PDB file of N, CA, C and O in Angstrom:
ATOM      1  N   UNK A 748       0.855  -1.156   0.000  1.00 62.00           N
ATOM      2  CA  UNK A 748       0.000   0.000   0.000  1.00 62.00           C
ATOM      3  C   UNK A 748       0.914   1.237   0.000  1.00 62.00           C
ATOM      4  O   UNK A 748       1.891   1.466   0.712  1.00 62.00           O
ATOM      5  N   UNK A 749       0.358   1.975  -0.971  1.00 64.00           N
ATOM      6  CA  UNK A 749       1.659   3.511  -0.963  1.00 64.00           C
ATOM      7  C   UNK A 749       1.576   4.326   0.293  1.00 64.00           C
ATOM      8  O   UNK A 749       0.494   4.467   0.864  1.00 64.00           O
ATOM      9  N   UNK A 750       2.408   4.732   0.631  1.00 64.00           N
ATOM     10  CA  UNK A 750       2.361   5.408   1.525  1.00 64.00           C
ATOM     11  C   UNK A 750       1.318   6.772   1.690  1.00 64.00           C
ATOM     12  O   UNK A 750       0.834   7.172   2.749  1.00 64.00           O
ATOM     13  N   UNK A 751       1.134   7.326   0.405  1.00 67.00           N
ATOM     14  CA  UNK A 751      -0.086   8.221   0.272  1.00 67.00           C
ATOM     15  C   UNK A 751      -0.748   8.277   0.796  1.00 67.00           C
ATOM     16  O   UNK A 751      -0.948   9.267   1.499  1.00 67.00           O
ATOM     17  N   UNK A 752      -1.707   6.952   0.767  1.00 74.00           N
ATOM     18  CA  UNK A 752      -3.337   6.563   1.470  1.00 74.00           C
ATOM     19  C   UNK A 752      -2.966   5.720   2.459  1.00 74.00           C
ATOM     20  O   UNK A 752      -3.686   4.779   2.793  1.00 74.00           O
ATOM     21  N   UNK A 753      -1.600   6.024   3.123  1.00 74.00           N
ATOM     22  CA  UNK A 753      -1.787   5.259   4.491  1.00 74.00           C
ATOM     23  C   UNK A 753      -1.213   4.092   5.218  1.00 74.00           C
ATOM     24  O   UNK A 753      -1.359   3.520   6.298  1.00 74.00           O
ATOM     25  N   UNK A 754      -0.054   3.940   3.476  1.00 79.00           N
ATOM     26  CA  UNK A 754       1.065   2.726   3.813  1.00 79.00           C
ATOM     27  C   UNK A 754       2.239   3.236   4.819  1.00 79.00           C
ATOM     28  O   UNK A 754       2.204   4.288   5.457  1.00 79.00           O
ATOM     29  N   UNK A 755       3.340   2.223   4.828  1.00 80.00           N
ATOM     30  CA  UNK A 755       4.506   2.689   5.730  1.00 80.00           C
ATOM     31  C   UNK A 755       5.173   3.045   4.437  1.00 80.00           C
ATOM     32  O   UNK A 755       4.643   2.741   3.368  1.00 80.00           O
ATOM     33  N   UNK A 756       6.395   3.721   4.498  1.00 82.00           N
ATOM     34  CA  UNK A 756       7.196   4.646   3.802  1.00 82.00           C
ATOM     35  C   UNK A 756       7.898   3.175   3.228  1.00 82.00           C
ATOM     36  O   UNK A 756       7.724   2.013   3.598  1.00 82.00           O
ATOM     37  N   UNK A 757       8.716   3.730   2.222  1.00 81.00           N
ATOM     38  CA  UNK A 757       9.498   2.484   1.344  1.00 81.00           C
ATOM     39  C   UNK A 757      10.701   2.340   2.536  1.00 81.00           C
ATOM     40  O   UNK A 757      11.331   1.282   2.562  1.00 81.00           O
ATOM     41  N   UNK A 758      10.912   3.044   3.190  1.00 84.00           N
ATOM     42  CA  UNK A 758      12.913   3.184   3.971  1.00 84.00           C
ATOM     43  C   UNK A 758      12.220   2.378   5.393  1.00 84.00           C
ATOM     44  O   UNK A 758      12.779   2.610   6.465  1.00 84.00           O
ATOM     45  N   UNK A 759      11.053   1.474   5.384  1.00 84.00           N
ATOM     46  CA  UNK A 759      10.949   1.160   6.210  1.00 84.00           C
ATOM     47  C   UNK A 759      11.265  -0.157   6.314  1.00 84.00           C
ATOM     48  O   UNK A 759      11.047  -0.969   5.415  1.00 84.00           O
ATOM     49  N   UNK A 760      11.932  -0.504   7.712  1.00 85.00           N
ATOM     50  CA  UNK A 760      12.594  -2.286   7.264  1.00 85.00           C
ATOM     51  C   UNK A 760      11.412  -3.511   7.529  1.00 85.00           C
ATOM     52  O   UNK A 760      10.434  -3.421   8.271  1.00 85.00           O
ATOM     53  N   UNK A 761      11.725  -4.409   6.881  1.00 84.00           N
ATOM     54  CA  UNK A 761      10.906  -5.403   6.972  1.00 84.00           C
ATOM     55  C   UNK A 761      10.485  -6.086   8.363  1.00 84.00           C
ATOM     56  O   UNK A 761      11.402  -6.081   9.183  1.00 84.00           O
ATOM     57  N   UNK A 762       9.461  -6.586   8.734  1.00 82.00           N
ATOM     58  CA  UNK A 762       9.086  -6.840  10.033  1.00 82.00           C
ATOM     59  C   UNK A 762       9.838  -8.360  10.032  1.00 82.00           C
ATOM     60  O   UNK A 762      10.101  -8.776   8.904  1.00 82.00           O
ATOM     61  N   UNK A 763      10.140  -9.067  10.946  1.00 81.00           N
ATOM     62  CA  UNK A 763      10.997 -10.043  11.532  1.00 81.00           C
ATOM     63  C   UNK A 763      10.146 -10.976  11.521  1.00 81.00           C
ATOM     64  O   UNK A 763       9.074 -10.919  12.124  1.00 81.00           O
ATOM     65  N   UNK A 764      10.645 -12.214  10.631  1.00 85.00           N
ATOM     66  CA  UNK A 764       9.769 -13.491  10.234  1.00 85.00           C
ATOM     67  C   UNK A 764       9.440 -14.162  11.496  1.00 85.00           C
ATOM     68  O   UNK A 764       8.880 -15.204  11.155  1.00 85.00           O
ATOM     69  N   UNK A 765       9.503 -14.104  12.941  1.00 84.00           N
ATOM     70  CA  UNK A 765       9.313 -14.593  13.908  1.00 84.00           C
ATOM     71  C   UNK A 765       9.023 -13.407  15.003  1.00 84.00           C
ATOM     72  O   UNK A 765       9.977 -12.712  15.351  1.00 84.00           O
ATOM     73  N   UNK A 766       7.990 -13.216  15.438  1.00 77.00           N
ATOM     74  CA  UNK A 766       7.985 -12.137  16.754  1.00 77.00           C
ATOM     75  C   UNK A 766       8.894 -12.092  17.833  1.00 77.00           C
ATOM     76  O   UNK A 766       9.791 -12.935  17.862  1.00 77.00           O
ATOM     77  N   UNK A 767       8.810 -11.280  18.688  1.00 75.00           N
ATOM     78  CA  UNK A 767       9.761 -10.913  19.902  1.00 75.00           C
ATOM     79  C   UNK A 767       9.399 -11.746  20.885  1.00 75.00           C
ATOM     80  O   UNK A 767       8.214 -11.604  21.186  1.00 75.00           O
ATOM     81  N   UNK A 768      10.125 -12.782  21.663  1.00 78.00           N
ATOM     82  CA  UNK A 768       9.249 -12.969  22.688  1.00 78.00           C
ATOM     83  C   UNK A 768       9.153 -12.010  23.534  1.00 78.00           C
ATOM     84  O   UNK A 768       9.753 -10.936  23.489  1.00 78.00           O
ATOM     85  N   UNK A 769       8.312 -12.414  24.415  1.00 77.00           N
ATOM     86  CA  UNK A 769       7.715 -11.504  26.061  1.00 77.00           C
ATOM     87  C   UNK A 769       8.132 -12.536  27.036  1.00 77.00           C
ATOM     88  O   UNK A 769       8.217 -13.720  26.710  1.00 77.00           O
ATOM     89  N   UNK A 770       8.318 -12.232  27.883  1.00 71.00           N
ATOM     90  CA  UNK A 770       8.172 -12.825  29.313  1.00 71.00           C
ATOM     91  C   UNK A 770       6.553 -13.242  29.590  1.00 71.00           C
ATOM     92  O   UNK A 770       5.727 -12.485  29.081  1.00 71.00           O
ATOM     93  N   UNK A 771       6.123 -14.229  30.250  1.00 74.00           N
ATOM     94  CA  UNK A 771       4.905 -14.479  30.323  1.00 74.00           C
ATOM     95  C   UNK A 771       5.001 -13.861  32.072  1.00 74.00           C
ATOM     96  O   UNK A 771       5.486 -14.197  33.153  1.00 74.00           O
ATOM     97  N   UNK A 772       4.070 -12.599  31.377  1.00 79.00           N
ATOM     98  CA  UNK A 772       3.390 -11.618  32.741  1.00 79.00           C
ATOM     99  C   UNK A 772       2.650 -12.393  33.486  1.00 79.00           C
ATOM    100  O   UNK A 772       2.608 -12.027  34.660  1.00 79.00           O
ATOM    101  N   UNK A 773       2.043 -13.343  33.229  1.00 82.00           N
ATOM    102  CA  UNK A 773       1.201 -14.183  34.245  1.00 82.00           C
ATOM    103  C   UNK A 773       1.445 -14.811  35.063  1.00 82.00           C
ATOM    104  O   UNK A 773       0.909 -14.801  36.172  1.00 82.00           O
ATOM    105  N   UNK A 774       2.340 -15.519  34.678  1.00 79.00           N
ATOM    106  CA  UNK A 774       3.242 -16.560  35.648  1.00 79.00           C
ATOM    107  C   UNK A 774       3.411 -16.038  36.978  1.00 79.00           C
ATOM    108  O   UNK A 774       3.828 -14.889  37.123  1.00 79.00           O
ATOM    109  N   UNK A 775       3.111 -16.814  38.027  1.00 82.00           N
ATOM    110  CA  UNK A 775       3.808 -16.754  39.388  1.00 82.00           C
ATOM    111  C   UNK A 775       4.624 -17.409  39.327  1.00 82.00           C
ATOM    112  O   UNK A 775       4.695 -18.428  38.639  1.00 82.00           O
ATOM    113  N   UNK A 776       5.633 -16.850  40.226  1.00 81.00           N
ATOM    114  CA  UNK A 776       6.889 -17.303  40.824  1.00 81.00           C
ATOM    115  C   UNK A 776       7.056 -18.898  41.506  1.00 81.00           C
ATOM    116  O   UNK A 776       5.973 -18.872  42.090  1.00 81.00           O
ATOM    117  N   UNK A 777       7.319 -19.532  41.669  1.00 85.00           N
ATOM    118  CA  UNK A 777       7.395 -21.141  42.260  1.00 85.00           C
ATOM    119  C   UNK A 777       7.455 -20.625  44.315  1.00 85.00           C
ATOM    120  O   UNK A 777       8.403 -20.066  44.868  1.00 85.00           O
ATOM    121  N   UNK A 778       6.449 -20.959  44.818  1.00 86.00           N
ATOM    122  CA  UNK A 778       6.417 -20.900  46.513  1.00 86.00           C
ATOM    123  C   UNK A 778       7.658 -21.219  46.504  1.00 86.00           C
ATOM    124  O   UNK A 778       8.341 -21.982  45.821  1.00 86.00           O
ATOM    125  N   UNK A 779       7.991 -20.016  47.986  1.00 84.00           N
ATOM    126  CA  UNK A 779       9.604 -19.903  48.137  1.00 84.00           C
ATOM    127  C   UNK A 779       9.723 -21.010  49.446  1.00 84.00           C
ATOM    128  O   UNK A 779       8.774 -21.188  50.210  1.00 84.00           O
ATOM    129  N   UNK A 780      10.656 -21.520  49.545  1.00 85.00           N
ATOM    130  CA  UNK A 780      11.256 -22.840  50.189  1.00 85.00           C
ATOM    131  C   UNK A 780      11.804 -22.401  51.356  1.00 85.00           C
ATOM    132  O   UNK A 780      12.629 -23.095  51.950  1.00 85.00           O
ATOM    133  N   UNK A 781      11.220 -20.635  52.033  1.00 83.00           N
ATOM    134  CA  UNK A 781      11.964 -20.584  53.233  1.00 83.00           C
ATOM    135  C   UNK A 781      11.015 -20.451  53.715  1.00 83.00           C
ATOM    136  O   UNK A 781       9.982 -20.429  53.046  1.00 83.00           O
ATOM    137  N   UNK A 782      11.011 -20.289  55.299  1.00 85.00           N
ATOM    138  CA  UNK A 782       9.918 -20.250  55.942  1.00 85.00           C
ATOM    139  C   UNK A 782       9.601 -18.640  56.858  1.00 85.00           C
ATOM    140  O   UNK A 782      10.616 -17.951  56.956  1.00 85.00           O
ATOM    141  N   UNK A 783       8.641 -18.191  57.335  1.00 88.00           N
ATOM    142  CA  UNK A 783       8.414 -16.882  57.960  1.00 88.00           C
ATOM    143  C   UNK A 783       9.204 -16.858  59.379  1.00 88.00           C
ATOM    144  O   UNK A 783       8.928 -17.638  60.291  1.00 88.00           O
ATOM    145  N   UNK A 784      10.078 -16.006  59.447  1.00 90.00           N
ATOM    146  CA  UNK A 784      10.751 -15.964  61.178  1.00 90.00           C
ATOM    147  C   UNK A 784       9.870 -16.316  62.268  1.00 90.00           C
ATOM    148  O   UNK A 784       8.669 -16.045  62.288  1.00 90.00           O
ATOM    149  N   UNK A 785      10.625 -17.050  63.351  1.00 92.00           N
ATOM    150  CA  UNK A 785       9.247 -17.004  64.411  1.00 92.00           C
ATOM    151  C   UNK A 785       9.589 -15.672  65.255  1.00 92.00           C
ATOM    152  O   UNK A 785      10.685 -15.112  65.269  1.00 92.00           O
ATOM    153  N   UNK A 786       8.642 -15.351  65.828  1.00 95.00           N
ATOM    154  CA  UNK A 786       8.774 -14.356  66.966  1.00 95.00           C
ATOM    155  C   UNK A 786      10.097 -13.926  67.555  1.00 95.00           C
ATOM    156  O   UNK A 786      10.426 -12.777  67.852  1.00 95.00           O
ATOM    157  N   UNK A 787      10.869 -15.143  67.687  1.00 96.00           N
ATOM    158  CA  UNK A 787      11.714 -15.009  68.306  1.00 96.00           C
ATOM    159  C   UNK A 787      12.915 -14.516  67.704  1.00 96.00           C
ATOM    160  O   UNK A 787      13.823 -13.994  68.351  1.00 96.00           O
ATOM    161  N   UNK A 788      12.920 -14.679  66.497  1.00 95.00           N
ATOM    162  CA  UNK A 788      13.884 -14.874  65.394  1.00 95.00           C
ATOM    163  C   UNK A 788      13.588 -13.413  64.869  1.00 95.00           C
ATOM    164  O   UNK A 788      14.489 -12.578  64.950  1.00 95.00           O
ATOM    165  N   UNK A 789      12.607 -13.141  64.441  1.00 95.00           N
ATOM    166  CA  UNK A 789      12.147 -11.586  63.941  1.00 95.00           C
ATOM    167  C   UNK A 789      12.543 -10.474  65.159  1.00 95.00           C
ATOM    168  O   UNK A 789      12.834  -9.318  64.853  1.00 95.00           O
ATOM    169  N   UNK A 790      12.530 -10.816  66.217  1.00 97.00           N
ATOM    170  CA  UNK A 790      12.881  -9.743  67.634  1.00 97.00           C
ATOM    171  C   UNK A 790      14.494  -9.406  68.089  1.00 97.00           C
ATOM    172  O   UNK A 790      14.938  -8.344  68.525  1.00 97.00           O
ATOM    173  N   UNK A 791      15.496 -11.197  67.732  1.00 97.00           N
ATOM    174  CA  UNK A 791      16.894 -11.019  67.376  1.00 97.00           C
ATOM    175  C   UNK A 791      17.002 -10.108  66.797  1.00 97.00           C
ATOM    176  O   UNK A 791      17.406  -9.064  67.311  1.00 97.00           O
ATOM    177  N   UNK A 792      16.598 -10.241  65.252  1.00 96.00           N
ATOM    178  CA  UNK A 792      17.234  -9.497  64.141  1.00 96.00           C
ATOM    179  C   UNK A 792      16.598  -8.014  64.240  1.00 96.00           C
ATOM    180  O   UNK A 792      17.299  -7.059  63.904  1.00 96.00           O
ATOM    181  N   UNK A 793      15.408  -7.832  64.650  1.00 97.00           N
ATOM    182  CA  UNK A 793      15.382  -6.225  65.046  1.00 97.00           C
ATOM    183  C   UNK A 793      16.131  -5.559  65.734  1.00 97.00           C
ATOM    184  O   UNK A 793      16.389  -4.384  65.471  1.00 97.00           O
ATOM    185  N   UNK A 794      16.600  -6.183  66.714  1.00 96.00           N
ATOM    186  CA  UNK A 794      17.890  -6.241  68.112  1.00 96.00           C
ATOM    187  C   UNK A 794      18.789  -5.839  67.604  1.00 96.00           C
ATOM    188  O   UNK A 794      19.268  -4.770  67.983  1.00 96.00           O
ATOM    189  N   UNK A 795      19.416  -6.648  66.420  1.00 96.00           N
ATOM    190  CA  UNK A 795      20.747  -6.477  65.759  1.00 96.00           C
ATOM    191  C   UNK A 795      20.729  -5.465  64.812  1.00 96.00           C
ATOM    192  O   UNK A 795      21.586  -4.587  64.703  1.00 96.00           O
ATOM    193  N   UNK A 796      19.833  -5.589  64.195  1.00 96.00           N
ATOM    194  CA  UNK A 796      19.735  -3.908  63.507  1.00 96.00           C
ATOM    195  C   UNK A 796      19.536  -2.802  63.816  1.00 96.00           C
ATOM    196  O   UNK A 796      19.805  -1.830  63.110  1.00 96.00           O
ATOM    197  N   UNK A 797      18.822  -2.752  65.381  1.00 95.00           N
ATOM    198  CA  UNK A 797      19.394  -1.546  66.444  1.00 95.00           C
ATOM    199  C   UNK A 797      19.968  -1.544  66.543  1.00 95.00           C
ATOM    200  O   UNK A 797      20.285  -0.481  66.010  1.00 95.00           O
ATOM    201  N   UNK A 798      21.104  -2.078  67.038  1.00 94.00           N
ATOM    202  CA  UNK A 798      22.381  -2.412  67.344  1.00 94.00           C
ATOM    203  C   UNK A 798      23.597  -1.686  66.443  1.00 94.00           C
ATOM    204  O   UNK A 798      24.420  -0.810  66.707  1.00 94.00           O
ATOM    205  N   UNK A 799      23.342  -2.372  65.415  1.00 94.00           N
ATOM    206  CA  UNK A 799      24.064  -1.838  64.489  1.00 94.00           C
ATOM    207  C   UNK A 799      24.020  -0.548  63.761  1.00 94.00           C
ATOM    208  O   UNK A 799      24.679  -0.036  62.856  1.00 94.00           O
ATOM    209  N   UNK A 800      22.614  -0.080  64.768  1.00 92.00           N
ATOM    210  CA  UNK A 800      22.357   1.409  63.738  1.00 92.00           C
ATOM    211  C   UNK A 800      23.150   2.016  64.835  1.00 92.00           C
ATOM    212  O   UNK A 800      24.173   2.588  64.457  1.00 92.00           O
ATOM    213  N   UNK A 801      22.904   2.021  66.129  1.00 91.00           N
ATOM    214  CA  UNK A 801      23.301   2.569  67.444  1.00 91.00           C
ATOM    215  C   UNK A 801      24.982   2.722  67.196  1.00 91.00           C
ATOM    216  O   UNK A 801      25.569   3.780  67.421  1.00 91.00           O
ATOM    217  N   UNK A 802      25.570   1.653  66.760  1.00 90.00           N
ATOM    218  CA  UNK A 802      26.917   1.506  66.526  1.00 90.00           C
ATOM    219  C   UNK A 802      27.484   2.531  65.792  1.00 90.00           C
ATOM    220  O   UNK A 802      28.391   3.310  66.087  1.00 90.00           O
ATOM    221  N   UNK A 803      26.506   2.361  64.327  1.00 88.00           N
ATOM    222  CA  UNK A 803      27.594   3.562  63.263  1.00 88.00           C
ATOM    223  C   UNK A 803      26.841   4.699  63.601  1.00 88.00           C
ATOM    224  O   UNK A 803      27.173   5.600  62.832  1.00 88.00           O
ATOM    225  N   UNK A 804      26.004   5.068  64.371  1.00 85.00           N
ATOM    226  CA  UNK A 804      25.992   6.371  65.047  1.00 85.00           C
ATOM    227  C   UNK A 804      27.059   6.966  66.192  1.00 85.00           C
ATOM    228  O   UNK A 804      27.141   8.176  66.399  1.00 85.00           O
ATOM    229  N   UNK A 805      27.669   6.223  66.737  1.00 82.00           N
ATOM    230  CA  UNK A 805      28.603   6.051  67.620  1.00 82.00           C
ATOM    231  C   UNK A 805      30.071   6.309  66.967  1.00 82.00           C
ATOM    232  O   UNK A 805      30.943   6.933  67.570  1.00 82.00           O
ATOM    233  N   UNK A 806      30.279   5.658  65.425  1.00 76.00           N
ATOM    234  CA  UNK A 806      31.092   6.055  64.827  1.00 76.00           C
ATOM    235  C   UNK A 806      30.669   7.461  64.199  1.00 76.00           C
ATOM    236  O   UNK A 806      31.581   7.731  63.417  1.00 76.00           O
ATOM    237  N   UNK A 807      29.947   8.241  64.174  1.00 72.00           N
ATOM    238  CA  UNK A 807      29.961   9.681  63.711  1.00 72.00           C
ATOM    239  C   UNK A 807      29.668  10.074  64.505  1.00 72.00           C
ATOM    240  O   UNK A 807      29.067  11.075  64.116  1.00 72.00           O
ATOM    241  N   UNK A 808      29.606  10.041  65.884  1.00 70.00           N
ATOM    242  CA  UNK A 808      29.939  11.081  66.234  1.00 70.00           C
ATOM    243  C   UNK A 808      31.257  10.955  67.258  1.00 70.00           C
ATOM    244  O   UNK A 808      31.103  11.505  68.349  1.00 70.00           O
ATOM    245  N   UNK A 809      32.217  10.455  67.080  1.00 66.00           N
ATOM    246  CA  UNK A 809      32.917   9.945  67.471  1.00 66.00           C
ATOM    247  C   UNK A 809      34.428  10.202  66.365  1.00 66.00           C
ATOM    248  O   UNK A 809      35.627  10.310  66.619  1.00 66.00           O
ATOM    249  N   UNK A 810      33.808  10.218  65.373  1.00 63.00           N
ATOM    250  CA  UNK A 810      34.798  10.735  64.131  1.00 63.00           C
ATOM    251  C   UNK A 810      35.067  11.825  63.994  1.00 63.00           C
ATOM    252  O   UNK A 810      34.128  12.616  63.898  1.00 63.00           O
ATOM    253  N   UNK A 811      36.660  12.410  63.918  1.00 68.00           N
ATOM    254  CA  UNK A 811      36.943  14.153  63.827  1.00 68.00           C
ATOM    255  C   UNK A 811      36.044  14.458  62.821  1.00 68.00           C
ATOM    256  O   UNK A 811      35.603  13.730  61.932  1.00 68.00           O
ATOM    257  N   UNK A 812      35.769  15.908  63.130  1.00 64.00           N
ATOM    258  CA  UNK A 812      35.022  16.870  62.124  1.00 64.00           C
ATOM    259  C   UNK A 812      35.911  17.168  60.941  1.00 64.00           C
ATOM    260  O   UNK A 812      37.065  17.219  61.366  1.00 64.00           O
ATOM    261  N   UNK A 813      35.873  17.386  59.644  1.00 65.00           N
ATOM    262  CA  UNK A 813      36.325  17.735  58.902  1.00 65.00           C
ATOM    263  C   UNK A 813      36.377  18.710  58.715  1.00 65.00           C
ATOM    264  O   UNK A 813      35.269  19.180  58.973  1.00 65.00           O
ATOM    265  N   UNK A 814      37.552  20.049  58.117  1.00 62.00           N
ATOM    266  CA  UNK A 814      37.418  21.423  58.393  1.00 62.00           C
ATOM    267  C   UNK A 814      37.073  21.637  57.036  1.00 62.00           C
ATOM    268  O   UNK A 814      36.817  22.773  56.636  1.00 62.00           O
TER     269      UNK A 814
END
């Protein structure tokens, strides 16, 4: 079809004898094989990540000022 009434231009390249694949958007992921922390385990690791925030706060202010 000419481009006149609505074709694509001649400098246009030919479309690809096989489409693109996609990723299939639908798909779920396979159930993950770990399990949810218990109580006890989730309250450690909050612990330790206070901890560790408390710490490198300790290193700034604790570190010379820069002039």
């Amino acid at each position: 079809m000419p481009a006149a009434v609505g074709g694509l231009p001649e400098s246009t390249p030919q479309r690809p004898a096989t489409p693109a694949t996609y990723p299939a958007v639908h798909d779920l992921p396979p159930p993950r094989a770990t399990t949810i922390l218990t109580d006890a385990e989730q309250k450690k690791l909050e612990d330790d990540l206070i901890a560790a925030r408390n710490r490198a706060e300790g290193n700034l202010l604790a570190a010379p000022a820069i002039p």
